[in-house]
Coordinates of C-alpha atoms and ligand atoms in Angstrom, one line a residue:
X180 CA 0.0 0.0 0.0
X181 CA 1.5 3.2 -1.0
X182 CA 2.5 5.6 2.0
X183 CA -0.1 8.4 1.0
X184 CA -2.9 5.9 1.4
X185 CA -2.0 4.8 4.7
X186 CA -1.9 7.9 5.9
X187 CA -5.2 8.6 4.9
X188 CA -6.2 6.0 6.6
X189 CA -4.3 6.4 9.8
X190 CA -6.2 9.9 9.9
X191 CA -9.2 8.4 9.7
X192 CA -8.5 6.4 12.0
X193 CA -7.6 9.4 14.6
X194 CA -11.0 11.0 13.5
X195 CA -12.5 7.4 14.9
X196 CA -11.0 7.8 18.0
X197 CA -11.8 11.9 18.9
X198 CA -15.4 11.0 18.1
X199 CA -14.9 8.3 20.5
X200 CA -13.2 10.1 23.2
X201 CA -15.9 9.9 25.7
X202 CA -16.5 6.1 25.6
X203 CA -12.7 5.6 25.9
X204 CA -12.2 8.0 28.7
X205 CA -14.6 5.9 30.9
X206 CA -13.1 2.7 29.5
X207 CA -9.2 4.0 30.1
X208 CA -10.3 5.6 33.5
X209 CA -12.0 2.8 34.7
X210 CA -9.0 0.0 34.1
X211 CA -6.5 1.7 35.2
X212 CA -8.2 4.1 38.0
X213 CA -7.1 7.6 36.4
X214 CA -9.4 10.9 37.2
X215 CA -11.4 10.9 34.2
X216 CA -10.9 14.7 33.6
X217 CA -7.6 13.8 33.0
X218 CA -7.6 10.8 31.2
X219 CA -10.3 12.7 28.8
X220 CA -7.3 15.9 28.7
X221 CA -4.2 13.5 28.7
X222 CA -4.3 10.0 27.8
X223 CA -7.2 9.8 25.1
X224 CA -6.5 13.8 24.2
X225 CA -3.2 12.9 23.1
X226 CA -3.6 9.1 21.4
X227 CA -4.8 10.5 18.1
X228 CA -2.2 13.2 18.3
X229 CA 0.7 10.8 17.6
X230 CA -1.6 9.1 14.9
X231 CA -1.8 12.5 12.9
X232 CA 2.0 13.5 13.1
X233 CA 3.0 9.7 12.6
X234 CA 0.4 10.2 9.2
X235 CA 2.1 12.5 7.4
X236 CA 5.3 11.3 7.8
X237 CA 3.8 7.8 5.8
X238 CA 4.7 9.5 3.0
X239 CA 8.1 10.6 3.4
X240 CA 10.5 8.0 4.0
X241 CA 12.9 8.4 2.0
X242 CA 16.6 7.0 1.2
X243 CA 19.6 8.1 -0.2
X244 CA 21.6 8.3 -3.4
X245 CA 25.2 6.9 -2.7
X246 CA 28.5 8.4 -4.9
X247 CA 30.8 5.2 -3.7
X248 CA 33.5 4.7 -6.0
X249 CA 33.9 5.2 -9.4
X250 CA 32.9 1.8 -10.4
X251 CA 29.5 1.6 -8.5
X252 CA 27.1 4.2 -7.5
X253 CA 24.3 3.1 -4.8
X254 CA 20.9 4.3 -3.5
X255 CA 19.7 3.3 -0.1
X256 CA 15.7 1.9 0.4
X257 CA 14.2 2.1 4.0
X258 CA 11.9 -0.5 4.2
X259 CA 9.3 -1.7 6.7
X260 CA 10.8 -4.3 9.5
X261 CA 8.6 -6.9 8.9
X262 CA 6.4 -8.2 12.1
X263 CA 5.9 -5.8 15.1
X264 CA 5.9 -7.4 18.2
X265 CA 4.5 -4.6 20.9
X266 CA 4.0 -5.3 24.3
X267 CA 2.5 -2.3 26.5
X268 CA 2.4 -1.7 29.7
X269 CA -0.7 -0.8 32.4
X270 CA 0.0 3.1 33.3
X271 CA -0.5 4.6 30.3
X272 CA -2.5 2.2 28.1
X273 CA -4.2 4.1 25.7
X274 CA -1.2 6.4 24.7
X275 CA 1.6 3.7 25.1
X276 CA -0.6 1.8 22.2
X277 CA -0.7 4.6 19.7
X278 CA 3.3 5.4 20.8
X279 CA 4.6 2.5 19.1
X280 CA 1.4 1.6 16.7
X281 CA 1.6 4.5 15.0
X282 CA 5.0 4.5 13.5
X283 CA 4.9 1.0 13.1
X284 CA 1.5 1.7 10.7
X285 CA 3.2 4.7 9.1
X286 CA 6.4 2.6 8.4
X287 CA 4.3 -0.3 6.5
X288 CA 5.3 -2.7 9.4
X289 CA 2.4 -5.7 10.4
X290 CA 2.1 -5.9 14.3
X291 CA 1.2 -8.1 17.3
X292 CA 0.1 -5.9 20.2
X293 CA 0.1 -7.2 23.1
X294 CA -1.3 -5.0 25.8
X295 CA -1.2 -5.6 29.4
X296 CA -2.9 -7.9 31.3
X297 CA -4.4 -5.0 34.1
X298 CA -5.3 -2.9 31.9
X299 CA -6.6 -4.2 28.0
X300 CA -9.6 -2.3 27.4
X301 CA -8.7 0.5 25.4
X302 CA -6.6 -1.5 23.1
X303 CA -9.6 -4.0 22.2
X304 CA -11.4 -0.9 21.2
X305 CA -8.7 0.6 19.5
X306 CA -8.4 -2.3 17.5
X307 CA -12.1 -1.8 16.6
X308 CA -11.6 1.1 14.9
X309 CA -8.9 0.3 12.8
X310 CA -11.0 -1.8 11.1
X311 CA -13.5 0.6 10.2
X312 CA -10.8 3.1 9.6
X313 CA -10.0 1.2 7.1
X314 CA -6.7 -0.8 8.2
X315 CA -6.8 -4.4 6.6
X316 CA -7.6 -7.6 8.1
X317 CA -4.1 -9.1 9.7
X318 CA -2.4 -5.7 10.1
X319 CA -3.2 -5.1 13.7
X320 CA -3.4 -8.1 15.9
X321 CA -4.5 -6.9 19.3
X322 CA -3.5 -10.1 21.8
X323 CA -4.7 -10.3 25.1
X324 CA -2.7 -12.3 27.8
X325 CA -0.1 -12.7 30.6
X326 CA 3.8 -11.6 30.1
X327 CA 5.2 -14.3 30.8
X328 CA 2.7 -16.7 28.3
X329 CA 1.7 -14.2 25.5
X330 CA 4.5 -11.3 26.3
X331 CA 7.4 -13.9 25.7
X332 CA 5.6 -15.5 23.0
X333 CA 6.2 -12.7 21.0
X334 CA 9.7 -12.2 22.2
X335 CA 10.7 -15.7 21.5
X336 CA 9.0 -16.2 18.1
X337 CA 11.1 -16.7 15.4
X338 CA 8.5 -15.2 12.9
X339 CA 8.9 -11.6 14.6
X340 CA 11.2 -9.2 13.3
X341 CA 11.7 -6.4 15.8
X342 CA 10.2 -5.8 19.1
X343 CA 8.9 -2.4 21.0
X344 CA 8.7 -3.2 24.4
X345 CA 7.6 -0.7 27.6
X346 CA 7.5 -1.7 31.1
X347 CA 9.6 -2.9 34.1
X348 CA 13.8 -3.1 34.3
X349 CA 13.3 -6.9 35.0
X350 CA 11.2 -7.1 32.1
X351 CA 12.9 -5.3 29.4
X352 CA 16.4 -7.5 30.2
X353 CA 14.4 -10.7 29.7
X354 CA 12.8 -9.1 26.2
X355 CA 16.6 -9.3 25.5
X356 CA 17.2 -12.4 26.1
X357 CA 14.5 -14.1 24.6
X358 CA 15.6 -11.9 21.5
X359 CA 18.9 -13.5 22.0
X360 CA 17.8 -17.0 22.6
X361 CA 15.5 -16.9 19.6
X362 CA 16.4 -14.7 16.0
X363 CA 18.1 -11.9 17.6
X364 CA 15.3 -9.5 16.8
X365 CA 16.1 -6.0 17.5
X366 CA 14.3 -5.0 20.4
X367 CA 13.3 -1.4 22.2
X368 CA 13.2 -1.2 25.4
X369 CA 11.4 1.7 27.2
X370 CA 12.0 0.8 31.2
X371 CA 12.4 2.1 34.5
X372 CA 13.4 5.4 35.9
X373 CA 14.8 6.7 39.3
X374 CA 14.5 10.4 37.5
X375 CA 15.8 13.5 39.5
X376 CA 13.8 17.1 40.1
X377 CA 16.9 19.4 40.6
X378 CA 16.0 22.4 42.5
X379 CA 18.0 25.4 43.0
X380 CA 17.7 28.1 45.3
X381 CA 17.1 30.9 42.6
X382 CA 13.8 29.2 41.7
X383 CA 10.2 30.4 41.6
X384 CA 9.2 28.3 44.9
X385 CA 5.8 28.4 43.6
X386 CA 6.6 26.8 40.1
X387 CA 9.0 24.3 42.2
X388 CA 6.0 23.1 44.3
X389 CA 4.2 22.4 41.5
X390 CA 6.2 20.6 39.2
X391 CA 7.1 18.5 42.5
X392 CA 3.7 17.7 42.7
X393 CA 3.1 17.0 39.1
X394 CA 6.2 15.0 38.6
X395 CA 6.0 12.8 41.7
X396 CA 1.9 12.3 42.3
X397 CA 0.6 12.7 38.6
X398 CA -1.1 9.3 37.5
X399 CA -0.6 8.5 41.3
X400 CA 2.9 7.6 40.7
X401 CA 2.8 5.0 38.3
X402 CA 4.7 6.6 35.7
X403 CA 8.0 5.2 34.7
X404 CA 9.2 9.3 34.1
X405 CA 8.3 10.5 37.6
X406 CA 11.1 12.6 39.2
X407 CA 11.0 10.5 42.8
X408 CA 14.5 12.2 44.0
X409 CA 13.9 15.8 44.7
X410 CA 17.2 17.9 45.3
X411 CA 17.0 21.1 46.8
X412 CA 19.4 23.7 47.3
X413 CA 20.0 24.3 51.0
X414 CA 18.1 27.8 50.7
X415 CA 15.0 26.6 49.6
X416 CA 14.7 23.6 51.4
X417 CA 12.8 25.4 54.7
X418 CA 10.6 27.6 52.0
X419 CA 9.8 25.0 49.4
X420 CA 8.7 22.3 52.6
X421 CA 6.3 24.8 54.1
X422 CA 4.5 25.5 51.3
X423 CA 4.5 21.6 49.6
X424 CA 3.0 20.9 53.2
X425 CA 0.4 23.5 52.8
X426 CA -0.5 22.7 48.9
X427 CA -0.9 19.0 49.8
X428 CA -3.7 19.4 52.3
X429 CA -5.8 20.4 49.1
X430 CA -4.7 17.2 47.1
X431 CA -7.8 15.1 46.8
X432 CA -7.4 11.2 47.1
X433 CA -10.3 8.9 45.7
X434 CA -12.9 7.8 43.2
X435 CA -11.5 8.4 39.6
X436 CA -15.0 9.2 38.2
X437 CA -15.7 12.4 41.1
X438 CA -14.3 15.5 39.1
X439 CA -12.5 16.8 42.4
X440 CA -10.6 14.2 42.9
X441 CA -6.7 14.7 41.9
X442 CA -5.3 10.8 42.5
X443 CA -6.5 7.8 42.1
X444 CA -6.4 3.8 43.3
X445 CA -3.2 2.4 42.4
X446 CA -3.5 -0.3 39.6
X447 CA -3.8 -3.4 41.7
X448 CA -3.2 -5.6 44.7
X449 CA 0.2 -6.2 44.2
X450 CA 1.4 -2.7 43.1
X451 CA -0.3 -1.1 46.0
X452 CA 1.1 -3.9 48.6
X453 CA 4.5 -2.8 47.1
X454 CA 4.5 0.6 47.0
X455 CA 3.3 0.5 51.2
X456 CA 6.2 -1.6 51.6
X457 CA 8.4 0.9 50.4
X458 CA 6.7 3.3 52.9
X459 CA 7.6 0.6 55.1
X460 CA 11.3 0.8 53.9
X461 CA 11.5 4.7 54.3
X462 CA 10.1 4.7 58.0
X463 CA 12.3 2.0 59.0
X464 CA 15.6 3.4 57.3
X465 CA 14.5 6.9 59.2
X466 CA 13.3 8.7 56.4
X467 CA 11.1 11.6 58.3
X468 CA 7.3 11.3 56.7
X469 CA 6.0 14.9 56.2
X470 CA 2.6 14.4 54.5
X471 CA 0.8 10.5 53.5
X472 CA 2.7 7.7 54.9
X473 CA -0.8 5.0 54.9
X474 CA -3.2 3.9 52.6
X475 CA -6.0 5.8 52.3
X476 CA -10.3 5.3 52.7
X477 CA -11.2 2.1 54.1
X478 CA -12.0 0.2 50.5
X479 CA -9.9 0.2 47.1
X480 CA -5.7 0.6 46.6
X481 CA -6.2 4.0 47.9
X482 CA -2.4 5.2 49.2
X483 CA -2.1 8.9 50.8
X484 CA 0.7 10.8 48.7
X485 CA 3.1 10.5 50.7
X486 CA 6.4 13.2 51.0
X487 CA 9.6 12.0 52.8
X488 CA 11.9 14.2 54.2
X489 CA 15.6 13.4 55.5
X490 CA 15.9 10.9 52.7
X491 CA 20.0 10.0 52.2
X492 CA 21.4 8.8 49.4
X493 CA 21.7 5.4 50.2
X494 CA 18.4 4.4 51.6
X495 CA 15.9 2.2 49.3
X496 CA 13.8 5.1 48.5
X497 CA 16.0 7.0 47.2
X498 CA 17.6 4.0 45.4
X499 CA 14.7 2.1 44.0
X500 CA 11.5 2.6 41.5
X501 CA 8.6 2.7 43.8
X502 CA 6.1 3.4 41.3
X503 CA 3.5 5.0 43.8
X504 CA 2.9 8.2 45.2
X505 CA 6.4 8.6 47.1
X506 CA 8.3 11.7 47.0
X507 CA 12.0 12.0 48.3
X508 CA 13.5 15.1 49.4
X509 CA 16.9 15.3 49.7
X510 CA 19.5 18.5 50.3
X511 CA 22.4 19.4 48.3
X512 CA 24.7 22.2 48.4
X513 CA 27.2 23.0 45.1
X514 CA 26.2 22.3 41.5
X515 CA 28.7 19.8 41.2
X516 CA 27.6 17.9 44.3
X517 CA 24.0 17.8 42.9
X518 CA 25.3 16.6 38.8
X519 CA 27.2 13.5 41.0
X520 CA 24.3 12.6 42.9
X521 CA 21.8 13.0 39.6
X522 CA 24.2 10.9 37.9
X523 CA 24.3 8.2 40.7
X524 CA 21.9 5.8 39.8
X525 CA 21.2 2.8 37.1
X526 CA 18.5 4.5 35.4
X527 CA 18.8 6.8 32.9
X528 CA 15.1 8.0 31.9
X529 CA 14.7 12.0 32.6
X530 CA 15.5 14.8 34.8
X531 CA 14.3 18.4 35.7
X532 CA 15.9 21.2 36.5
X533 CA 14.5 24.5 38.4
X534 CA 16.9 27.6 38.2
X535 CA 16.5 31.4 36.6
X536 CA 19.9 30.8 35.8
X537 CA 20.9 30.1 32.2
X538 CA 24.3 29.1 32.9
X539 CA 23.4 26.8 35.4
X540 CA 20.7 25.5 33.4
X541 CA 23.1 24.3 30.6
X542 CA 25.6 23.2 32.7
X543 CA 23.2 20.8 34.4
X544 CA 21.5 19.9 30.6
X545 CA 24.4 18.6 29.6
X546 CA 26.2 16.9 32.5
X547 CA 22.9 14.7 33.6
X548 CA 22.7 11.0 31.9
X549 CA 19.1 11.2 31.0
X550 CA 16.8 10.6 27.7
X551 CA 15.6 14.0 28.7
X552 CA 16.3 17.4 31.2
X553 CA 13.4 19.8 31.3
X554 CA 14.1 22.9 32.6
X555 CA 11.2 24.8 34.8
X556 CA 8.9 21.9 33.6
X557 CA 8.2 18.6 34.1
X558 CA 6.6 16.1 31.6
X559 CA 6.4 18.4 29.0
X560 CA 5.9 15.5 25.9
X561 CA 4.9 15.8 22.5
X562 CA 4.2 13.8 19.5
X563 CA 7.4 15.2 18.0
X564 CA 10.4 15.0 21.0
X565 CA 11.9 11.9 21.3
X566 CA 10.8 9.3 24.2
X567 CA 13.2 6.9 26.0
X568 CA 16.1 6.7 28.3
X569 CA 19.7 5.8 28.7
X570 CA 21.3 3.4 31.5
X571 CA 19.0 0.8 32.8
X572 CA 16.2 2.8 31.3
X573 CA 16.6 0.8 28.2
X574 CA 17.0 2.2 24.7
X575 CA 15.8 3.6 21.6
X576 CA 13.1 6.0 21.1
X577 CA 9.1 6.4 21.0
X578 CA 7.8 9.4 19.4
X579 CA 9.7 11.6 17.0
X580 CA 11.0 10.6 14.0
X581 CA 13.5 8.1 15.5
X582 CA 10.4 5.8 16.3
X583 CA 10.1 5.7 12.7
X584 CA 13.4 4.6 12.7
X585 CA 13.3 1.9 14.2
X586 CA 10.6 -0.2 12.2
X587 CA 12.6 0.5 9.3
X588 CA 15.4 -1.6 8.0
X589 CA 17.9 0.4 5.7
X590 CA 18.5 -1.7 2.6
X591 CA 21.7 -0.6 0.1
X592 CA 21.2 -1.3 -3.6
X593 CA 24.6 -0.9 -5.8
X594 CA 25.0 -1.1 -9.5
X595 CA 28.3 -0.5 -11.2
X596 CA 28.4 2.3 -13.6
X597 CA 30.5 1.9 -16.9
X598 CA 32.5 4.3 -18.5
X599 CA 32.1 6.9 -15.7
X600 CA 33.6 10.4 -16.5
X601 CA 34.5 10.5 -12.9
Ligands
ADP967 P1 5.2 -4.1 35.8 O1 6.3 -4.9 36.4 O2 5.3 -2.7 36.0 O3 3.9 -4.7 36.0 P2 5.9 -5.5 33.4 O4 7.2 -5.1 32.8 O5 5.8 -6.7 34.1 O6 5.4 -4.2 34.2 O7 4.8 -5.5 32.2 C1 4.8 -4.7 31.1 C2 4.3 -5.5 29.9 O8 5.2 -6.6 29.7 C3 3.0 -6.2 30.1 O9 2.3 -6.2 28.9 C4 3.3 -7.6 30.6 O10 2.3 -8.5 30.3 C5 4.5 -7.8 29.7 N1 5.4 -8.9 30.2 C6 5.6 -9.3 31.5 N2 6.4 -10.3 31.6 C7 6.8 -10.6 30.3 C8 7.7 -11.5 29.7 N3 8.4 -12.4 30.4 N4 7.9 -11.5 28.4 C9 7.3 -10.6 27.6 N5 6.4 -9.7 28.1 C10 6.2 -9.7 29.4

């Protein structure tokens, strides 16, 4: 099919989903426990924005002409992988699908999606409307199942050429080795994150506080980018815990489908059980609770967002993903002490960084380790910047044109020329 015809359909197929928005913000809200107002803004807003921008680039993949020597000359052809294999993770299931489906369409690749078992629902209906977009029968093959049944089926099988893979550390390096173990398939792993919130004692305590909150209780904490180490400057630290304090006692905790609610059930059983024993962990090491600390309501994976203070370097909290509504706040003092401690970690996902000063701003952009740095914002994404970290945070990209990339294989064609001038 030529690229201007699928993405023709691919926009169709976002139309099919806006007009559907509604229905999928109660479905997406529902599996996976997210306020609906946000899940309506957020996850189903943005899904048919990566469909559109992943549309026109259908079109557009092009190759290039090659000189070589005087005896050949060569063109390069950038053609579609083959078989898809996509597994998806539970915290963001509606945009996670459309992340990695959406190149894979534009790039002429067939895929197996497999989404996760907590969460399917959104990508059953998805799948719906490719079909009355217009996508033919066998192109997307949403599978339903466990990981390690269905999930390492597809990472095993010998008929799969590449695999896009999102989810846990644990995960990702078995991916790997089930690539390995099989037809070493390329493979993309999106994982974990330990990300640091870097905040300096210039900053607009206000605009700290918030993108503290945002990066740390947003989605209730199950977000692989969440910025769970906060660093602040010695300056701040007095200023910026009076006024989190204060703005937390307005932070609503409860049922996902009442509009003034602002978190939440975590996904299940076992993710809330671990995220309390991480509580656990940070009472026990000494880790000083200043807001949260217990679940929360007397029904449901409800868990108070919970702020830490004290936290040092070494302690689990401050080591491990917790994946729940945990915030650590730690002290720093120079800007090289605070690029070490950044830097000290496995992961590799993002960072943020809060400072009116340019040339501290830089210097901390490009000494952190990270897939990303934003500077006075935090999980500020978009169809068209690249997705996907460094480390034990995995590698290669979602969004941007390097997802593209990667369900492309680069093919060189030579011919030798006779009689060549030059
Ligand atoms: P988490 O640990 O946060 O629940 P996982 O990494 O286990 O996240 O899950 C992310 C996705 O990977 C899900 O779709 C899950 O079913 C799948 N998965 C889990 N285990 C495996 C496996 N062994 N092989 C392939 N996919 C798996």
């Amino acid at each position: 099919m030529p690229g201007s015809e699928r993405g023709r359909i691919m926009m169709k197929y976002a139309d099919l989903v806006e007009q559907h928005a509604e229905e999928l913000t109660l479905l997406e809200s529902l599996d996976a426990g997210k306020p609906r107002t946000v899940t309506r803004v957020v996850d189903i807003g943005t899904s048919a924005t990566s469909l559109r921008y992943f549309a026109g680039a259908a079109d557009k993949i092009h190759g290039e002409t090659l000189k070589m020597s005087t005896q050949f000359q060569g063109h390069t052809l950038r053609e579609p992988m083959g078989v898809a294999g996509l597994i998806i993770p539970w915290n963001f299931p509606a945009i996670m699908f459309f992340c990695k489906v959406a190149p894979a369409l534009a790039a002429g690749c067939t895929m197996v999606v497999k989404p996760a078992e907590q969460t399917p629902l959104s990508a059953l209906y998805f799948a719906h409307f490719a079909k009355q977009a217009g996508v033919p029968d066998g192109v997307i093959n949403v599978i339903t199942g466990f990981g390690p049944t269905a999930g390492a089926a597809i990472a095993s099988h010998m008929d799969v050429d590449m695999v896009s893979f999102t989810g846990s550390t644990a995960v990702g390096r078995l991916i790997m080795e089930a690539s390995a173990r099989s037809n070493l398939k390329p493979v993309s792993l999106e994982l974990g994150g330990k990300s640091p919130l870097i905040i300096f004692e210039d900053a607009d305590v206000d605009l700290a506080v918030d993108l503290s909150i945002s990066a740390n209780f947003f989605n209730k904490g199950e977000a692989c980018l969440a910025a769970s180490r906060v660093y602040l400057q010695e300056g701040i630290y007095d200023r910026f815990v009076k006024k989190l304090a204060d703005r937390m006692e307005s932070w609503v905790v409860g049922d996902p489908f009442d509009p003034r609610v602002n978190q939440g059930p975590q996904v299940n059983k076992e993710q809330y059980e671990k995220v309390l024993s991480y509580i656990d962990h940070g009472k026990r090491e000494g880790a000083n609770v200043l807001t949260g600390g217990k679940p929360c309501g007397q029904r449901g994976y409800y868990i108070e967002p919970t702020v830490f203070t004290e936290v040092k370097d070494d302690m689990i909290i401050a080591k491990e993903e917790i994946f729940g509504p945990v915030m650590c706040l730690m002290k720093f003092r120079t800007v090289e002490e605070v690029i070490a401690k950044a830097n000290d970690t496995r992961y590799g996902l993002a960072a943020g960084v809060v400072t009116k000063d340019i040339d501290v701003a830089n210097r901390m952009t490009r000494s952190i380790r990270a897939g990303v740095v934003w500077v006075n914002c935090y999980f500020a994404m978009d169809a068209d910047c690249p997705f996907g970290g460094r480390k034990m945070s995995g590698f290669g990209k979602d969004a941007s044109m390097h997802a593209l990339d990667k369900f492309l294989a680069v093919k060189a064609v030579v011919t030798p020329v006779y009689d060549s001038p030059w």
